[in-house]
mmCIF file of C-alpha atoms in Angstrom:
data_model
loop_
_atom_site.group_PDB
_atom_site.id
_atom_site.type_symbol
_atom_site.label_atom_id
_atom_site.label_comp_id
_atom_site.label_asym_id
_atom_site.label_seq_id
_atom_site.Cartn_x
_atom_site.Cartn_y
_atom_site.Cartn_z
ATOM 1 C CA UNK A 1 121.907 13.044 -169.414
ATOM 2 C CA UNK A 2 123.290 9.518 -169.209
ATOM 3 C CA UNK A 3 121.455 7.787 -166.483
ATOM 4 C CA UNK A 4 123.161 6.106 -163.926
ATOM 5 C CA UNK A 5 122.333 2.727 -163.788
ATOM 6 C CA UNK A 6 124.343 2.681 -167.873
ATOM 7 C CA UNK A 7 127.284 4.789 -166.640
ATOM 8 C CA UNK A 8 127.840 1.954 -163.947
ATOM 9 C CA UNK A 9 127.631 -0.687 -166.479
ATOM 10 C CA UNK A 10 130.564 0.633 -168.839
ATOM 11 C CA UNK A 11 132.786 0.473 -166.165
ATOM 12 C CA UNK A 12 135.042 -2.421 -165.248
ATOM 13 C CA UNK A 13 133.505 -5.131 -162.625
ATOM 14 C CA UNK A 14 135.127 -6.138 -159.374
ATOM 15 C CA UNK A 15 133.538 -3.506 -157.334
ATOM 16 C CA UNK A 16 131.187 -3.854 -154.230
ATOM 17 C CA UNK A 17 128.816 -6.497 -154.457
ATOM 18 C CA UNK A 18 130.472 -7.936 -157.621
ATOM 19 C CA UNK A 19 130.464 -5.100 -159.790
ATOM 20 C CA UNK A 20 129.776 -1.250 -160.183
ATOM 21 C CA UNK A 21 125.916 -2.383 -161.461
ATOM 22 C CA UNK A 22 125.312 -5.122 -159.360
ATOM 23 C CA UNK A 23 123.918 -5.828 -156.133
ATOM 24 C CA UNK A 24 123.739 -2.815 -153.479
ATOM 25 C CA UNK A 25 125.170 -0.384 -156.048
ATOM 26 C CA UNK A 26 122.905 -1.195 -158.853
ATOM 27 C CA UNK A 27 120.143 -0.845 -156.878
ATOM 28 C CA UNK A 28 120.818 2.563 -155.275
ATOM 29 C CA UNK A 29 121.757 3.303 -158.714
ATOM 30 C CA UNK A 30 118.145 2.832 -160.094
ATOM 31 C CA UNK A 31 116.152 4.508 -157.413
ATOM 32 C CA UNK A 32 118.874 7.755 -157.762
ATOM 33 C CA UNK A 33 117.602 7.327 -161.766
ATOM 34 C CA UNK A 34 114.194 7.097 -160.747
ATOM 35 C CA UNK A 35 113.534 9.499 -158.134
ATOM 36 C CA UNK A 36 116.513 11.430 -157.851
ATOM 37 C CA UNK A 37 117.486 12.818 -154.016
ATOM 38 C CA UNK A 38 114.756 11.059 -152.868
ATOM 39 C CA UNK A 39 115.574 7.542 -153.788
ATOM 40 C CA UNK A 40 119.055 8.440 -152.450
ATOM 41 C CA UNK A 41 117.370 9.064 -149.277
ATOM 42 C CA UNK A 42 114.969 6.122 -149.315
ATOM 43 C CA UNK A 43 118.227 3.859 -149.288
ATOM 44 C CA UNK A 44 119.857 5.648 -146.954
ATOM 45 C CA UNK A 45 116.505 5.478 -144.422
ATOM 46 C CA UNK A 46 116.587 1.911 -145.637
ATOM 47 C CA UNK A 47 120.357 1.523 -144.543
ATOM 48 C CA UNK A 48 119.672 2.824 -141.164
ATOM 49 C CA UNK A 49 117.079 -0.057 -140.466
ATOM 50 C CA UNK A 50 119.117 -3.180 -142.192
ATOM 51 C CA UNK A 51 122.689 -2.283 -141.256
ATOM 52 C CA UNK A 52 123.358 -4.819 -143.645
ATOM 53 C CA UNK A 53 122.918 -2.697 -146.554
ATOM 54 C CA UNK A 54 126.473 -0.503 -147.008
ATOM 55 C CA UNK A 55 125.975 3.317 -146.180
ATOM 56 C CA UNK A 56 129.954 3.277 -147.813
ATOM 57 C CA UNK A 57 128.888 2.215 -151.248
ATOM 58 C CA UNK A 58 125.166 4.173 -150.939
ATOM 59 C CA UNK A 59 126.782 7.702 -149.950
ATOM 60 C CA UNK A 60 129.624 7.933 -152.426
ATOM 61 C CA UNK A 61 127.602 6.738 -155.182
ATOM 62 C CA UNK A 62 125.377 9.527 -154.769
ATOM 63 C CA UNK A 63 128.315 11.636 -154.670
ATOM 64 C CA UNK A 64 129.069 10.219 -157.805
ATOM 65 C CA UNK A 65 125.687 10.449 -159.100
ATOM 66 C CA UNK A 66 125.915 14.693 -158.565
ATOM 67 C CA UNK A 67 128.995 14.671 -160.212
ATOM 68 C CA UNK A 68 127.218 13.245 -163.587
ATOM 69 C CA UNK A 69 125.015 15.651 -163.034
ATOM 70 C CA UNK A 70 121.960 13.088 -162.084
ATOM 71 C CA UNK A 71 121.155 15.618 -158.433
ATOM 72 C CA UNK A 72 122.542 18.445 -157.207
ATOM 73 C CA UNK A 73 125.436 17.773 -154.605
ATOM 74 C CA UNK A 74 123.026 20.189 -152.394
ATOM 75 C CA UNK A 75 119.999 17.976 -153.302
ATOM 76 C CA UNK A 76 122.389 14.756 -152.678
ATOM 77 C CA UNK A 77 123.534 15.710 -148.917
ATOM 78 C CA UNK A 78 119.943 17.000 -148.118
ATOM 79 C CA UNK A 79 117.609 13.785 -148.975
ATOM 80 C CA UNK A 80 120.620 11.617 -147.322
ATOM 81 C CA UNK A 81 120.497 13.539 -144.225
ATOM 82 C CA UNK A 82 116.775 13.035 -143.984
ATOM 83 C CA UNK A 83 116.928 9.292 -144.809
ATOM 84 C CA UNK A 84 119.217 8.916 -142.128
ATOM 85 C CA UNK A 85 116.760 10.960 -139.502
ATOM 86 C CA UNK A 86 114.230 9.091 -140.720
ATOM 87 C CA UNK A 87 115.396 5.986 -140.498
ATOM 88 C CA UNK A 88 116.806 6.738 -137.417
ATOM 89 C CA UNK A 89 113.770 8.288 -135.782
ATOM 90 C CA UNK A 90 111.890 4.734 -136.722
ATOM 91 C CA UNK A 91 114.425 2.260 -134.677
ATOM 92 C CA UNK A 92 113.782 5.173 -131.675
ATOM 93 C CA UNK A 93 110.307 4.479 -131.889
ATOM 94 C CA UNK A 94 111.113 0.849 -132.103
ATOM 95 C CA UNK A 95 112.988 1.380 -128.768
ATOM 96 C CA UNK A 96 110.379 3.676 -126.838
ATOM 97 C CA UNK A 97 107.612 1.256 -128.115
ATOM 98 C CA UNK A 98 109.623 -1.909 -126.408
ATOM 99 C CA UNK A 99 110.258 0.668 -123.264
ATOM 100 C CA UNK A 100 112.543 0.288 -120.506
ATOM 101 C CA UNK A 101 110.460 -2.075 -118.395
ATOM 102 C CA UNK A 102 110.151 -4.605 -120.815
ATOM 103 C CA UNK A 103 113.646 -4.571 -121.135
ATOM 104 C CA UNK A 104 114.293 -5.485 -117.818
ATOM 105 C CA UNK A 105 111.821 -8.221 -118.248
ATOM 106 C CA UNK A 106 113.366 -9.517 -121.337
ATOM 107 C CA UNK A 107 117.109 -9.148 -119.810
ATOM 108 C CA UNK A 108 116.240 -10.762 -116.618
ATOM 109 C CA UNK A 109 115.166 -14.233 -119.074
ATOM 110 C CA UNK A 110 118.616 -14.157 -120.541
ATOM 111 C CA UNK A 111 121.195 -16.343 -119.203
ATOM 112 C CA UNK A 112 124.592 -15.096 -118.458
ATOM 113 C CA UNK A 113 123.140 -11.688 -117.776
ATOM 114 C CA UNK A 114 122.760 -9.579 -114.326
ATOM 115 C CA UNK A 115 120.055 -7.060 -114.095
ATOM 116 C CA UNK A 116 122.814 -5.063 -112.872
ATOM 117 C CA UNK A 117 124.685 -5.036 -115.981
ATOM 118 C CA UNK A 118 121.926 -3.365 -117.937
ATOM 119 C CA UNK A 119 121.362 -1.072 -114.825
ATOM 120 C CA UNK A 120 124.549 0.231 -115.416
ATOM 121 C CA UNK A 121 124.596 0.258 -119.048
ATOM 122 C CA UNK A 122 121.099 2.326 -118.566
ATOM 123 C CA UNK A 123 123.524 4.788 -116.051
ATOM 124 C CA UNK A 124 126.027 5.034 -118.938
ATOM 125 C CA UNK A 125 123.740 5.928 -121.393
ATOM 126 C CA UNK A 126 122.345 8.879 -118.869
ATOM 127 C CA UNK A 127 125.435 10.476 -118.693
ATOM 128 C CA UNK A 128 126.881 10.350 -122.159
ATOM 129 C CA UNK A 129 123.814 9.837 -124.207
ATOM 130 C CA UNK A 130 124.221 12.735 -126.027
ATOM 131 C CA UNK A 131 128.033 12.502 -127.093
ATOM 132 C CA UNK A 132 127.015 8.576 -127.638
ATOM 133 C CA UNK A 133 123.952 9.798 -130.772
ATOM 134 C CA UNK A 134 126.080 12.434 -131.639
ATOM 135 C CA UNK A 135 129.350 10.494 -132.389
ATOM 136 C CA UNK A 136 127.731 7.102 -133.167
ATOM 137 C CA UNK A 137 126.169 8.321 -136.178
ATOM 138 C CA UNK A 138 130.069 8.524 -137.617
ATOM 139 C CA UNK A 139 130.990 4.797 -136.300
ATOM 140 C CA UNK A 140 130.135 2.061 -138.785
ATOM 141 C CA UNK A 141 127.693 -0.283 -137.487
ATOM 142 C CA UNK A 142 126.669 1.849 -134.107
ATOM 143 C CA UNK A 143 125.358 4.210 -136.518
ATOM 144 C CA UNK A 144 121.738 2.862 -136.545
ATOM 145 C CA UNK A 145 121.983 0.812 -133.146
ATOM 146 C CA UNK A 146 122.533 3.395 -131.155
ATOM 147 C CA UNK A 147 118.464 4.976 -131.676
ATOM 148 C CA UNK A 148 117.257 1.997 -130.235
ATOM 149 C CA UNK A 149 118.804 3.010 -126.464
ATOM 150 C CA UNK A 150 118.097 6.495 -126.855
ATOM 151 C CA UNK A 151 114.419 5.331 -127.636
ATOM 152 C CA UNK A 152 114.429 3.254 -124.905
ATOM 153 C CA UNK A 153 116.082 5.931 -122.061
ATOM 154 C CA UNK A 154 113.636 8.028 -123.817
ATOM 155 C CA UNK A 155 116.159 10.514 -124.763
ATOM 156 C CA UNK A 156 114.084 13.962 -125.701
ATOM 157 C CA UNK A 157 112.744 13.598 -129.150
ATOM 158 C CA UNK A 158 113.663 17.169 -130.087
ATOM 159 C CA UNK A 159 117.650 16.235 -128.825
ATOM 160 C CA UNK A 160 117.635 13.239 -130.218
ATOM 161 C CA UNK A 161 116.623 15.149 -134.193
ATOM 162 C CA UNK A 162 119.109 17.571 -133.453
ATOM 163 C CA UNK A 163 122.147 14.989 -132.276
ATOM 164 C CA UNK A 164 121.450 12.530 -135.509
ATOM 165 C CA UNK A 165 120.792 15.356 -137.712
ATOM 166 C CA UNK A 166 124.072 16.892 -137.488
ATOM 167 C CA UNK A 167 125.829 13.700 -136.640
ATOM 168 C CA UNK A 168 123.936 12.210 -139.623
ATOM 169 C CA UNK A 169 125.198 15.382 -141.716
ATOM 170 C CA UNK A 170 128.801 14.691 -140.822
ATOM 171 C CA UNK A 171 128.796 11.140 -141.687
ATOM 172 C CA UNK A 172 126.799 12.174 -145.137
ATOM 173 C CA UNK A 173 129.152 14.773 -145.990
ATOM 174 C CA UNK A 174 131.994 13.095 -145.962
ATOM 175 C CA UNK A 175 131.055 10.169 -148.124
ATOM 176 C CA UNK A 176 128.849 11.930 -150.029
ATOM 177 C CA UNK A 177 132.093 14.398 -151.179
ATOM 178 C CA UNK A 178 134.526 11.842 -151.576
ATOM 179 C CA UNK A 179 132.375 10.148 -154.241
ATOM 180 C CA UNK A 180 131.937 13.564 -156.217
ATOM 181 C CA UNK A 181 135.696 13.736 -156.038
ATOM 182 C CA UNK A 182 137.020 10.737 -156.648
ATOM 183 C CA UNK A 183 134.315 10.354 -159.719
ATOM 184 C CA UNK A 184 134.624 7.100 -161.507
ATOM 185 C CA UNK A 185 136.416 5.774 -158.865
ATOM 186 C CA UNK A 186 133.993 6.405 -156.327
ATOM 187 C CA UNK A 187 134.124 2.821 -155.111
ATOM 188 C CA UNK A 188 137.656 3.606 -153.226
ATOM 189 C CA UNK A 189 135.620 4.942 -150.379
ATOM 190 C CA UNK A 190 134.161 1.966 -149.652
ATOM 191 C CA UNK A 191 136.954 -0.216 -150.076
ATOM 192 C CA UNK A 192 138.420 1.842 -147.093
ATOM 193 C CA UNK A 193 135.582 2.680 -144.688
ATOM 194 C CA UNK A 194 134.403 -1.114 -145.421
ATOM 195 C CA UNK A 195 138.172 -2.403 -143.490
ATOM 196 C CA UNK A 196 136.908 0.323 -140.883
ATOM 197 C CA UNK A 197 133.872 -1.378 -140.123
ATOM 198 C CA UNK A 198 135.362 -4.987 -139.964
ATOM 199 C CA UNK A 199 137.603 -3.353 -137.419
ATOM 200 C CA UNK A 200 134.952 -2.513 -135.685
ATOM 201 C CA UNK A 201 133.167 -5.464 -135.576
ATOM 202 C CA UNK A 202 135.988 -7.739 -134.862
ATOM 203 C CA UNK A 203 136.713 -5.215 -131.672
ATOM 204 C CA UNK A 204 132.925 -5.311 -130.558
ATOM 205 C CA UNK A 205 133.421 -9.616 -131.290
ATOM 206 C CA UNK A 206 135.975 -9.898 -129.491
ATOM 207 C CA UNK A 207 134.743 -7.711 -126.445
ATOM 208 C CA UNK A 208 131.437 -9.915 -126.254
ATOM 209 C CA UNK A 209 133.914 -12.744 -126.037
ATOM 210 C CA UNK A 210 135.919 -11.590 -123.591
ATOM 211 C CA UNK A 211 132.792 -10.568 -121.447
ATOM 212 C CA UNK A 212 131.435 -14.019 -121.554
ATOM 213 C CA UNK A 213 134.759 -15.827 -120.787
ATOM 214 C CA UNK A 214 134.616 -13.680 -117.476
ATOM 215 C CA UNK A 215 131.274 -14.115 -117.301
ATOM 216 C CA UNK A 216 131.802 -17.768 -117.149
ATOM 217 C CA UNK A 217 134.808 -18.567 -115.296
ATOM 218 C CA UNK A 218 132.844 -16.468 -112.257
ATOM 219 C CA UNK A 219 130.135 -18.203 -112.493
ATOM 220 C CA UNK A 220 132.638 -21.274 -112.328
ATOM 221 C CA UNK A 221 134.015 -19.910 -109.302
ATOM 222 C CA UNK A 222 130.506 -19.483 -107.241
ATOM 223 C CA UNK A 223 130.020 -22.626 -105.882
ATOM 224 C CA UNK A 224 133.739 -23.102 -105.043
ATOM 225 C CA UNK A 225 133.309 -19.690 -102.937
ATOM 226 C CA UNK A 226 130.236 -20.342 -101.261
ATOM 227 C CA UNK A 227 131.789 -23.704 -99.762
ATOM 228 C CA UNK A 228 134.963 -21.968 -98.527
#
């Protein structure tokens, strides 16, 4: 069996991270060789805690990897599931560790900020917490920040598994298939999910702007209010 790290480097660069055996992809590529489903999972736990690190090149290249044979597509969606469970369950811990409390303290340091905002933020997150684990594991970029407020609220552990596992198992599945289909042109996925989570990110920049131009002008308008 051809390992994958050499079937990456006979194809053609100007993939992700400047070429099919460069960068992110050559390095998943080499723990897949070297451990199998388990060094597909360690990169996906890893994924979860440095967002930076592309879940869209990570998942269908281990797609790819079961179609040469390298896992088991079964193997291949199981150890990603449980990197991402992992991986989540350690930024939940992060978030119970910091605890609600010293939240507040931190928040109420920030400028621009109302305790009030992150009151109702924390009433938000009671009433949809669970749709917000479940579906955020399938949205780019909320995927691993969402743990962090569910450790905080203190979500139920045993919920929490459940909600990322299958959420998790969604997300997984569907990367994790399109790279055993597409085969040797695995890297398609990620040239498509990757414009879905600029789109994302240019949404969430441009509501932080918009919140702090508010934010601003009203506390522009204060003083002008208190005199009249």
């Amino acid at each position: 069996m051809t390992p994958l790290t050499t079937v990456l480097a006979q194809e053609p660069a100007g993939g992700p991270a400047g070429g099919p055996a460069d960068g992110v992809a050559g390095w998943a590529a080499g723990l897949v060789d070297t451990l199998g489903g388990p060094g597909a999972g360690f990169a996906i736990a890893l994924e979860n805690l440095f967002p930076p690190l592309p879940s869209e090149v990570i998942l269908p290249l281990t797609g790819f990897a079961a179609g040469q044979g390298v896992l088991s597509l079964a193997s291949a969606l199981f150890w990603t599931t449980l990197g991402s469970v992992v991986g989540a369950l350690a930024l939940y811990g992060i978030g119970a560790l910091f605890g609600r409390e010293r939240m507040h303290a931190l928040w109420a340091r920030l400028p621009l900020v109302k305790v009030a905002d992150l009151e109702r933020t924390e009433a938000w997150f009671r009433r949809h917490g669970t749709k917000a684990v479940l579906l955020g594991r399938m949205v780019p970029i909320f995927r691993s920040l969402i743990s962090v407020p569910a450790g905080v609220e203190r979500m139920p552990v045993p919920l929490f598994l459940l909600l990322t596992t299958v959420g998790s198992l969604a997300w997984n599945s569907v990367l994790v298939l399109a790279g055993y289909a597409l085969g040797d042109r695995w890297e398609l996925v990620e040239a498509y999910v990757g414009v879905a989570s600029k789109a994302v990110l240019a949404l969430v920049l441009a509501a932080a702007v918009a919140w702090l131009v508010v934010r601003l002008r009203g506390r522009g308008a204060e003083p002008r209010h208190r005199r009249a």
